[in-house]
mmCIF file of C-alpha atoms in Angstrom:
data_model
loop_
_atom_site.group_PDB
_atom_site.id
_atom_site.type_symbol
_atom_site.label_atom_id
_atom_site.label_comp_id
_atom_site.label_asym_id
_atom_site.label_seq_id
_atom_site.Cartn_x
_atom_site.Cartn_y
_atom_site.Cartn_z
ATOM 1 C CA UNK A 1 -4.974 -54.639 34.862
ATOM 2 C CA UNK A 2 -8.319 -53.548 35.230
ATOM 3 C CA UNK A 3 -7.589 -51.004 38.103
ATOM 4 C CA UNK A 4 -4.731 -49.653 36.131
ATOM 5 C CA UNK A 5 -7.187 -48.997 33.206
ATOM 6 C CA UNK A 6 -9.460 -47.033 35.866
ATOM 7 C CA UNK A 7 -6.749 -44.966 36.714
ATOM 8 C CA UNK A 8 -5.627 -43.967 33.514
ATOM 9 C CA UNK A 9 -9.200 -43.215 32.710
ATOM 10 C CA UNK A 10 -9.291 -40.718 35.670
ATOM 11 C CA UNK A 11 -6.270 -39.041 34.470
ATOM 12 C CA UNK A 12 -7.727 -38.416 31.115
ATOM 13 C CA UNK A 13 -11.008 -37.141 32.591
ATOM 14 C CA UNK A 14 -9.069 -34.634 34.867
ATOM 15 C CA UNK A 15 -6.912 -33.526 31.724
ATOM 16 C CA UNK A 16 -3.861 -34.933 33.162
ATOM 17 C CA UNK A 17 -1.351 -35.899 30.317
ATOM 18 C CA UNK A 18 -0.792 -39.540 30.086
ATOM 19 C CA UNK A 19 2.200 -39.546 27.768
ATOM 20 C CA UNK A 20 4.839 -40.695 30.380
ATOM 21 C CA UNK A 21 2.705 -43.525 31.531
ATOM 22 C CA UNK A 22 4.434 -46.829 31.257
ATOM 23 C CA UNK A 23 2.289 -49.780 30.895
ATOM 24 C CA UNK A 24 3.387 -52.758 33.048
ATOM 25 C CA UNK A 25 2.272 -56.368 33.477
ATOM 26 C CA UNK A 26 1.621 -56.322 37.103
ATOM 27 C CA UNK A 27 -1.084 -55.813 39.529
ATOM 28 C CA UNK A 28 -2.177 -52.296 40.651
ATOM 29 C CA UNK A 29 -1.098 -51.578 44.210
ATOM 30 C CA UNK A 30 -4.238 -51.228 46.541
ATOM 31 C CA UNK A 31 -4.080 -48.674 49.495
ATOM 32 C CA UNK A 32 -6.397 -48.971 52.312
ATOM 33 C CA UNK A 33 -6.941 -46.151 54.634
ATOM 34 C CA UNK A 34 -8.466 -46.438 58.198
ATOM 35 C CA UNK A 35 -9.069 -43.624 60.880
ATOM 36 C CA UNK A 36 -8.418 -44.339 64.769
ATOM 37 C CA UNK A 37 -10.429 -42.697 67.384
ATOM 38 C CA UNK A 38 -8.639 -39.337 67.080
ATOM 39 C CA UNK A 39 -9.431 -39.266 63.282
ATOM 40 C CA UNK A 40 -5.938 -39.940 62.222
ATOM 41 C CA UNK A 41 -5.563 -41.793 59.285
ATOM 42 C CA UNK A 42 -3.404 -45.095 58.905
ATOM 43 C CA UNK A 43 -2.589 -46.632 55.607
ATOM 44 C CA UNK A 44 -2.135 -50.023 54.397
ATOM 45 C CA UNK A 45 -0.781 -51.191 51.168
ATOM 46 C CA UNK A 46 -1.215 -54.254 49.165
ATOM 47 C CA UNK A 47 1.417 -54.252 46.197
ATOM 48 C CA UNK A 48 4.500 -56.306 47.212
ATOM 49 C CA UNK A 49 5.265 -56.688 43.131
ATOM 50 C CA UNK A 50 2.764 -53.935 42.209
ATOM 51 C CA UNK A 51 3.052 -52.260 38.910
ATOM 52 C CA UNK A 52 4.218 -48.705 40.430
ATOM 53 C CA UNK A 53 7.096 -50.364 42.094
ATOM 54 C CA UNK A 54 8.565 -51.855 38.571
ATOM 55 C CA UNK A 55 9.709 -48.536 37.317
ATOM 56 C CA UNK A 56 12.884 -49.046 35.214
ATOM 57 C CA UNK A 57 15.070 -46.891 33.642
ATOM 58 C CA UNK A 58 13.888 -47.846 30.449
ATOM 59 C CA UNK A 59 10.683 -46.279 31.239
ATOM 60 C CA UNK A 60 11.958 -42.871 31.462
ATOM 61 C CA UNK A 61 11.945 -40.977 28.210
ATOM 62 C CA UNK A 62 13.986 -38.193 27.366
ATOM 63 C CA UNK A 63 12.839 -34.857 29.224
ATOM 64 C CA UNK A 64 11.639 -32.446 26.735
ATOM 65 C CA UNK A 65 11.434 -28.604 27.404
ATOM 66 C CA UNK A 66 7.759 -29.249 28.548
ATOM 67 C CA UNK A 67 9.041 -30.738 31.710
ATOM 68 C CA UNK A 68 9.739 -28.079 34.395
ATOM 69 C CA UNK A 69 10.040 -30.131 37.381
ATOM 70 C CA UNK A 70 10.097 -33.454 39.152
ATOM 71 C CA UNK A 71 8.294 -34.195 42.113
ATOM 72 C CA UNK A 72 9.365 -37.538 44.486
ATOM 73 C CA UNK A 73 8.422 -38.816 47.674
ATOM 74 C CA UNK A 74 6.878 -41.673 49.918
ATOM 75 C CA UNK A 75 7.713 -45.213 49.562
ATOM 76 C CA UNK A 76 9.069 -45.001 46.001
ATOM 77 C CA UNK A 77 12.317 -43.625 47.573
ATOM 78 C CA UNK A 78 12.829 -47.088 49.296
ATOM 79 C CA UNK A 79 11.443 -49.845 47.197
ATOM 80 C CA UNK A 80 13.295 -51.470 44.274
ATOM 81 C CA UNK A 81 13.595 -51.090 41.423
ATOM 82 C CA UNK A 82 11.788 -47.803 41.451
ATOM 83 C CA UNK A 83 13.987 -46.081 43.860
ATOM 84 C CA UNK A 84 16.898 -46.418 41.835
ATOM 85 C CA UNK A 85 15.259 -45.140 38.742
ATOM 86 C CA UNK A 86 13.782 -42.295 40.520
ATOM 87 C CA UNK A 87 17.304 -41.521 41.930
ATOM 88 C CA UNK A 88 18.956 -41.761 38.656
ATOM 89 C CA UNK A 89 16.095 -39.378 37.061
ATOM 90 C CA UNK A 90 16.834 -36.799 39.675
ATOM 91 C CA UNK A 91 20.536 -36.937 39.678
ATOM 92 C CA UNK A 92 20.764 -36.851 35.927
ATOM 93 C CA UNK A 93 18.246 -34.044 35.541
ATOM 94 C CA UNK A 94 19.042 -30.813 33.920
ATOM 95 C CA UNK A 95 20.165 -28.061 36.420
ATOM 96 C CA UNK A 96 17.230 -25.865 35.367
ATOM 97 C CA UNK A 97 14.732 -28.241 36.519
ATOM 98 C CA UNK A 98 12.757 -27.603 39.863
ATOM 99 C CA UNK A 99 13.173 -30.738 42.103
ATOM 100 C CA UNK A 100 10.687 -31.123 45.171
ATOM 101 C CA UNK A 101 10.741 -33.794 47.854
ATOM 102 C CA UNK A 102 8.135 -35.080 50.362
ATOM 103 C CA UNK A 103 9.448 -37.913 52.264
ATOM 104 C CA UNK A 104 5.809 -38.933 53.301
ATOM 105 C CA UNK A 105 7.250 -41.939 55.307
ATOM 106 C CA UNK A 106 4.927 -45.218 55.129
ATOM 107 C CA UNK A 107 6.724 -47.585 57.652
ATOM 108 C CA UNK A 108 4.018 -50.611 56.803
ATOM 109 C CA UNK A 109 5.697 -50.560 53.320
ATOM 110 C CA UNK A 110 9.185 -50.483 54.447
ATOM 111 C CA UNK A 111 9.876 -50.775 58.256
ATOM 112 C CA UNK A 112 13.718 -50.082 58.318
ATOM 113 C CA UNK A 113 13.989 -46.406 59.458
ATOM 114 C CA UNK A 114 17.525 -46.242 58.729
ATOM 115 C CA UNK A 115 16.854 -47.221 54.945
ATOM 116 C CA UNK A 116 14.365 -44.265 54.865
ATOM 117 C CA UNK A 117 16.867 -41.953 56.433
ATOM 118 C CA UNK A 118 19.689 -43.140 53.858
ATOM 119 C CA UNK A 119 17.299 -42.725 50.842
ATOM 120 C CA UNK A 120 15.893 -39.280 51.710
ATOM 121 C CA UNK A 121 19.163 -37.873 52.514
ATOM 122 C CA UNK A 122 20.439 -39.106 49.198
ATOM 123 C CA UNK A 123 17.431 -37.502 47.319
ATOM 124 C CA UNK A 124 17.300 -34.348 49.486
ATOM 125 C CA UNK A 125 20.814 -33.296 47.995
ATOM 126 C CA UNK A 126 19.223 -32.828 44.682
ATOM 127 C CA UNK A 127 16.088 -31.194 46.041
ATOM 128 C CA UNK A 128 15.297 -27.501 45.953
ATOM 129 C CA UNK A 129 12.157 -27.730 48.083
ATOM 130 C CA UNK A 130 11.776 -30.087 50.985
ATOM 131 C CA UNK A 131 8.252 -30.406 52.510
ATOM 132 C CA UNK A 132 8.266 -32.579 55.513
ATOM 133 C CA UNK A 133 5.360 -33.291 58.126
ATOM 134 C CA UNK A 134 6.349 -33.183 61.761
ATOM 135 C CA UNK A 135 5.082 -36.704 62.283
ATOM 136 C CA UNK A 136 7.578 -37.672 59.515
ATOM 137 C CA UNK A 137 10.420 -35.639 60.952
ATOM 138 C CA UNK A 138 9.824 -37.029 64.475
ATOM 139 C CA UNK A 139 10.132 -40.593 62.964
ATOM 140 C CA UNK A 140 13.255 -39.800 61.159
ATOM 141 C CA UNK A 141 14.961 -37.881 63.555
ATOM 142 C CA UNK A 142 13.668 -38.426 67.019
ATOM 143 C CA UNK A 143 16.669 -37.013 68.861
ATOM 144 C CA UNK A 144 17.094 -33.863 66.508
ATOM 145 C CA UNK A 145 15.052 -30.607 66.415
ATOM 146 C CA UNK A 146 13.776 -29.407 63.221
ATOM 147 C CA UNK A 147 16.069 -26.699 62.799
ATOM 148 C CA UNK A 148 19.265 -28.832 62.979
ATOM 149 C CA UNK A 149 17.572 -31.239 60.161
ATOM 150 C CA UNK A 150 16.599 -28.308 57.898
ATOM 151 C CA UNK A 151 20.052 -26.638 58.151
ATOM 152 C CA UNK A 152 21.529 -29.938 57.151
ATOM 153 C CA UNK A 153 19.242 -30.088 54.191
ATOM 154 C CA UNK A 154 19.950 -26.356 53.216
ATOM 155 C CA UNK A 155 23.535 -26.982 52.859
ATOM 156 C CA UNK A 156 22.982 -28.649 49.330
ATOM 157 C CA UNK A 157 20.918 -27.348 46.768
ATOM 158 C CA UNK A 158 17.668 -26.872 48.620
ATOM 159 C CA UNK A 159 16.351 -23.324 49.070
ATOM 160 C CA UNK A 160 13.378 -23.894 51.381
ATOM 161 C CA UNK A 161 12.188 -26.620 53.787
ATOM 162 C CA UNK A 162 8.611 -26.530 54.878
ATOM 163 C CA UNK A 163 7.650 -28.129 58.209
ATOM 164 C CA UNK A 164 4.000 -28.646 57.863
ATOM 165 C CA UNK A 165 2.017 -29.011 61.550
ATOM 166 C CA UNK A 166 -1.527 -29.359 60.791
ATOM 167 C CA UNK A 167 -3.638 -26.611 62.289
ATOM 168 C CA UNK A 168 -0.584 -25.187 63.711
ATOM 169 C CA UNK A 169 0.539 -24.029 60.443
ATOM 170 C CA UNK A 170 4.088 -24.359 58.720
ATOM 171 C CA UNK A 171 7.562 -23.779 59.901
ATOM 172 C CA UNK A 172 9.643 -22.226 57.238
ATOM 173 C CA UNK A 173 13.314 -22.551 56.852
ATOM 174 C CA UNK A 174 15.422 -20.840 54.531
ATOM 175 C CA UNK A 175 18.856 -19.746 53.453
ATOM 176 C CA UNK A 176 18.246 -16.030 53.082
ATOM 177 C CA UNK A 177 15.516 -15.119 55.493
ATOM 178 C CA UNK A 178 16.327 -17.117 58.549
ATOM 179 C CA UNK A 179 13.185 -19.133 60.014
ATOM 180 C CA UNK A 180 9.453 -18.150 60.908
ATOM 181 C CA UNK A 181 6.111 -19.714 61.206
ATOM 182 C CA UNK A 182 3.161 -19.224 58.986
ATOM 183 C CA UNK A 183 -0.313 -19.788 60.590
ATOM 184 C CA UNK A 184 -2.853 -22.497 59.614
ATOM 185 C CA UNK A 185 -6.196 -22.414 59.108
ATOM 186 C CA UNK A 186 -8.883 -22.703 61.877
ATOM 187 C CA UNK A 187 -11.204 -25.361 60.736
ATOM 188 C CA UNK A 188 -13.401 -28.275 62.009
ATOM 189 C CA UNK A 189 -11.796 -31.043 59.678
ATOM 190 C CA UNK A 190 -13.921 -33.749 58.372
ATOM 191 C CA UNK A 191 -10.920 -35.817 56.701
ATOM 192 C CA UNK A 192 -7.047 -35.184 56.777
ATOM 193 C CA UNK A 193 -6.334 -37.704 54.056
ATOM 194 C CA UNK A 194 -4.881 -35.997 51.241
ATOM 195 C CA UNK A 195 -4.062 -32.655 53.022
ATOM 196 C CA UNK A 196 -0.201 -33.126 52.597
ATOM 197 C CA UNK A 197 -0.425 -33.959 48.981
ATOM 198 C CA UNK A 198 -2.889 -31.140 48.305
ATOM 199 C CA UNK A 199 -0.434 -28.697 50.272
ATOM 200 C CA UNK A 200 2.550 -30.094 48.015
ATOM 201 C CA UNK A 201 0.736 -29.674 44.727
ATOM 202 C CA UNK A 202 -0.529 -26.091 45.601
ATOM 203 C CA UNK A 203 2.912 -25.230 46.124
ATOM 204 C CA UNK A 204 4.060 -26.446 42.962
ATOM 205 C CA UNK A 205 0.852 -24.847 41.166
ATOM 206 C CA UNK A 206 1.794 -21.390 42.694
ATOM 207 C CA UNK A 207 5.201 -21.496 41.434
ATOM 208 C CA UNK A 208 4.317 -22.376 38.008
ATOM 209 C CA UNK A 209 1.516 -19.669 37.826
ATOM 210 C CA UNK A 210 3.487 -16.869 39.175
ATOM 211 C CA UNK A 211 6.572 -18.055 36.814
ATOM 212 C CA UNK A 212 8.817 -18.807 39.679
ATOM 213 C CA UNK A 213 9.058 -22.680 38.987
ATOM 214 C CA UNK A 214 12.918 -22.806 38.431
ATOM 215 C CA UNK A 215 15.970 -23.050 40.950
ATOM 216 C CA UNK A 216 16.899 -19.654 39.727
ATOM 217 C CA UNK A 217 13.746 -17.949 40.518
ATOM 218 C CA UNK A 218 13.436 -19.992 43.836
ATOM 219 C CA UNK A 219 16.800 -18.452 45.171
ATOM 220 C CA UNK A 220 15.574 -14.861 44.677
ATOM 221 C CA UNK A 221 12.319 -15.080 46.343
ATOM 222 C CA UNK A 222 11.507 -12.554 48.988
ATOM 223 C CA UNK A 223 9.725 -13.628 52.400
ATOM 224 C CA UNK A 224 6.470 -11.902 50.892
ATOM 225 C CA UNK A 225 6.781 -14.250 47.876
ATOM 226 C CA UNK A 226 7.071 -17.368 50.195
ATOM 227 C CA UNK A 227 4.229 -16.395 52.650
ATOM 228 C CA UNK A 228 1.931 -15.825 49.471
ATOM 229 C CA UNK A 229 2.712 -19.185 48.371
ATOM 230 C CA UNK A 230 2.127 -20.680 51.651
ATOM 231 C CA UNK A 231 -1.210 -19.071 52.183
ATOM 232 C CA UNK A 232 -2.223 -20.540 48.955
ATOM 233 C CA UNK A 233 -1.103 -24.042 49.749
ATOM 234 C CA UNK A 234 -2.713 -23.687 53.229
ATOM 235 C CA UNK A 235 -6.077 -22.645 51.765
ATOM 236 C CA UNK A 236 -6.001 -25.464 49.443
ATOM 237 C CA UNK A 237 -4.961 -28.155 52.162
ATOM 238 C CA UNK A 238 -8.002 -26.752 54.301
ATOM 239 C CA UNK A 239 -10.288 -27.424 51.666
ATOM 240 C CA UNK A 240 -9.339 -30.949 51.155
ATOM 241 C CA UNK A 241 -9.754 -31.361 54.853
ATOM 242 C CA UNK A 242 -13.287 -30.203 54.824
ATOM 243 C CA UNK A 243 -14.182 -33.133 52.498
ATOM 244 C CA UNK A 244 -14.352 -36.775 52.901
ATOM 245 C CA UNK A 245 -11.428 -38.762 51.333
ATOM 246 C CA UNK A 246 -8.608 -37.264 49.296
ATOM 247 C CA UNK A 247 -10.687 -34.987 47.243
ATOM 248 C CA UNK A 248 -8.264 -32.314 46.130
ATOM 249 C CA UNK A 249 -9.702 -28.835 45.213
ATOM 250 C CA UNK A 250 -9.915 -27.767 41.593
ATOM 251 C CA UNK A 251 -7.912 -24.416 40.597
ATOM 252 C CA UNK A 252 -11.249 -22.422 40.301
ATOM 253 C CA UNK A 253 -12.119 -23.274 43.837
ATOM 254 C CA UNK A 254 -9.018 -21.467 45.206
ATOM 255 C CA UNK A 255 -8.378 -17.568 45.208
ATOM 256 C CA UNK A 256 -6.333 -15.899 42.929
ATOM 257 C CA UNK A 257 -3.193 -13.883 43.789
ATOM 258 C CA UNK A 258 -3.972 -10.151 43.641
ATOM 259 C CA UNK A 259 -0.664 -9.451 41.680
ATOM 260 C CA UNK A 260 1.852 -11.210 39.689
ATOM 261 C CA UNK A 261 5.017 -11.553 42.010
ATOM 262 C CA UNK A 262 8.544 -10.985 40.705
ATOM 263 C CA UNK A 263 11.705 -12.374 42.251
ATOM 264 C CA UNK A 264 14.208 -9.917 43.246
ATOM 265 C CA UNK A 265 17.185 -9.142 40.979
ATOM 266 C CA UNK A 266 20.510 -10.288 42.502
#
């Protein structure tokens, strides 16, 4: 539709490949954002039969060597048929693809928390990195502490669980280096919309630029590598918070790592 064509134009302008876009004869979902008195964003989605939910297995092409990873999250984990299609994609992905997951719970799309938990646990079995906000974790598992949930996720393929806590920074849970906290950035935010997505995108960008975007490399990272990645992602998210709306930073606006990191050899 008209809005779908606009979105395609934005992607093309930003230099994002559109080769995997699947045209669907359906309306584009609308997302409206309001801020409460504390400046916390609340989302409303209008797209019960939107094009984004109509993703079918037939829309998924064969993945060539140019695809290095798959990122999934939010309400596409729980709405049909998109959820089944994405699950099939992740479950059948080659072993050397990096799978990342951000639950990004949206209860106004699907209010059933049990369904969210079931779907997130299913996808988590295939994820190598799971990033989750403290708000989402409290919604999903109100009676469990973060370490318990993270340890459960780390039993499968997952190597890193990152719990984002706004200005308080990030709690890190790993298999080989235990758990620790990475500091946040002290800023006066203008708008936090898009901060979590920026953080996630920056994590992936860092790993790609460092040549560490594979499950094998991820398993060999040292704590210094992880801290450098988190510093980069925190810087990116802070910059988004200084802008109105989900205006993610361009790459040239962020610092460059001083040296190229190398994973330790087993």
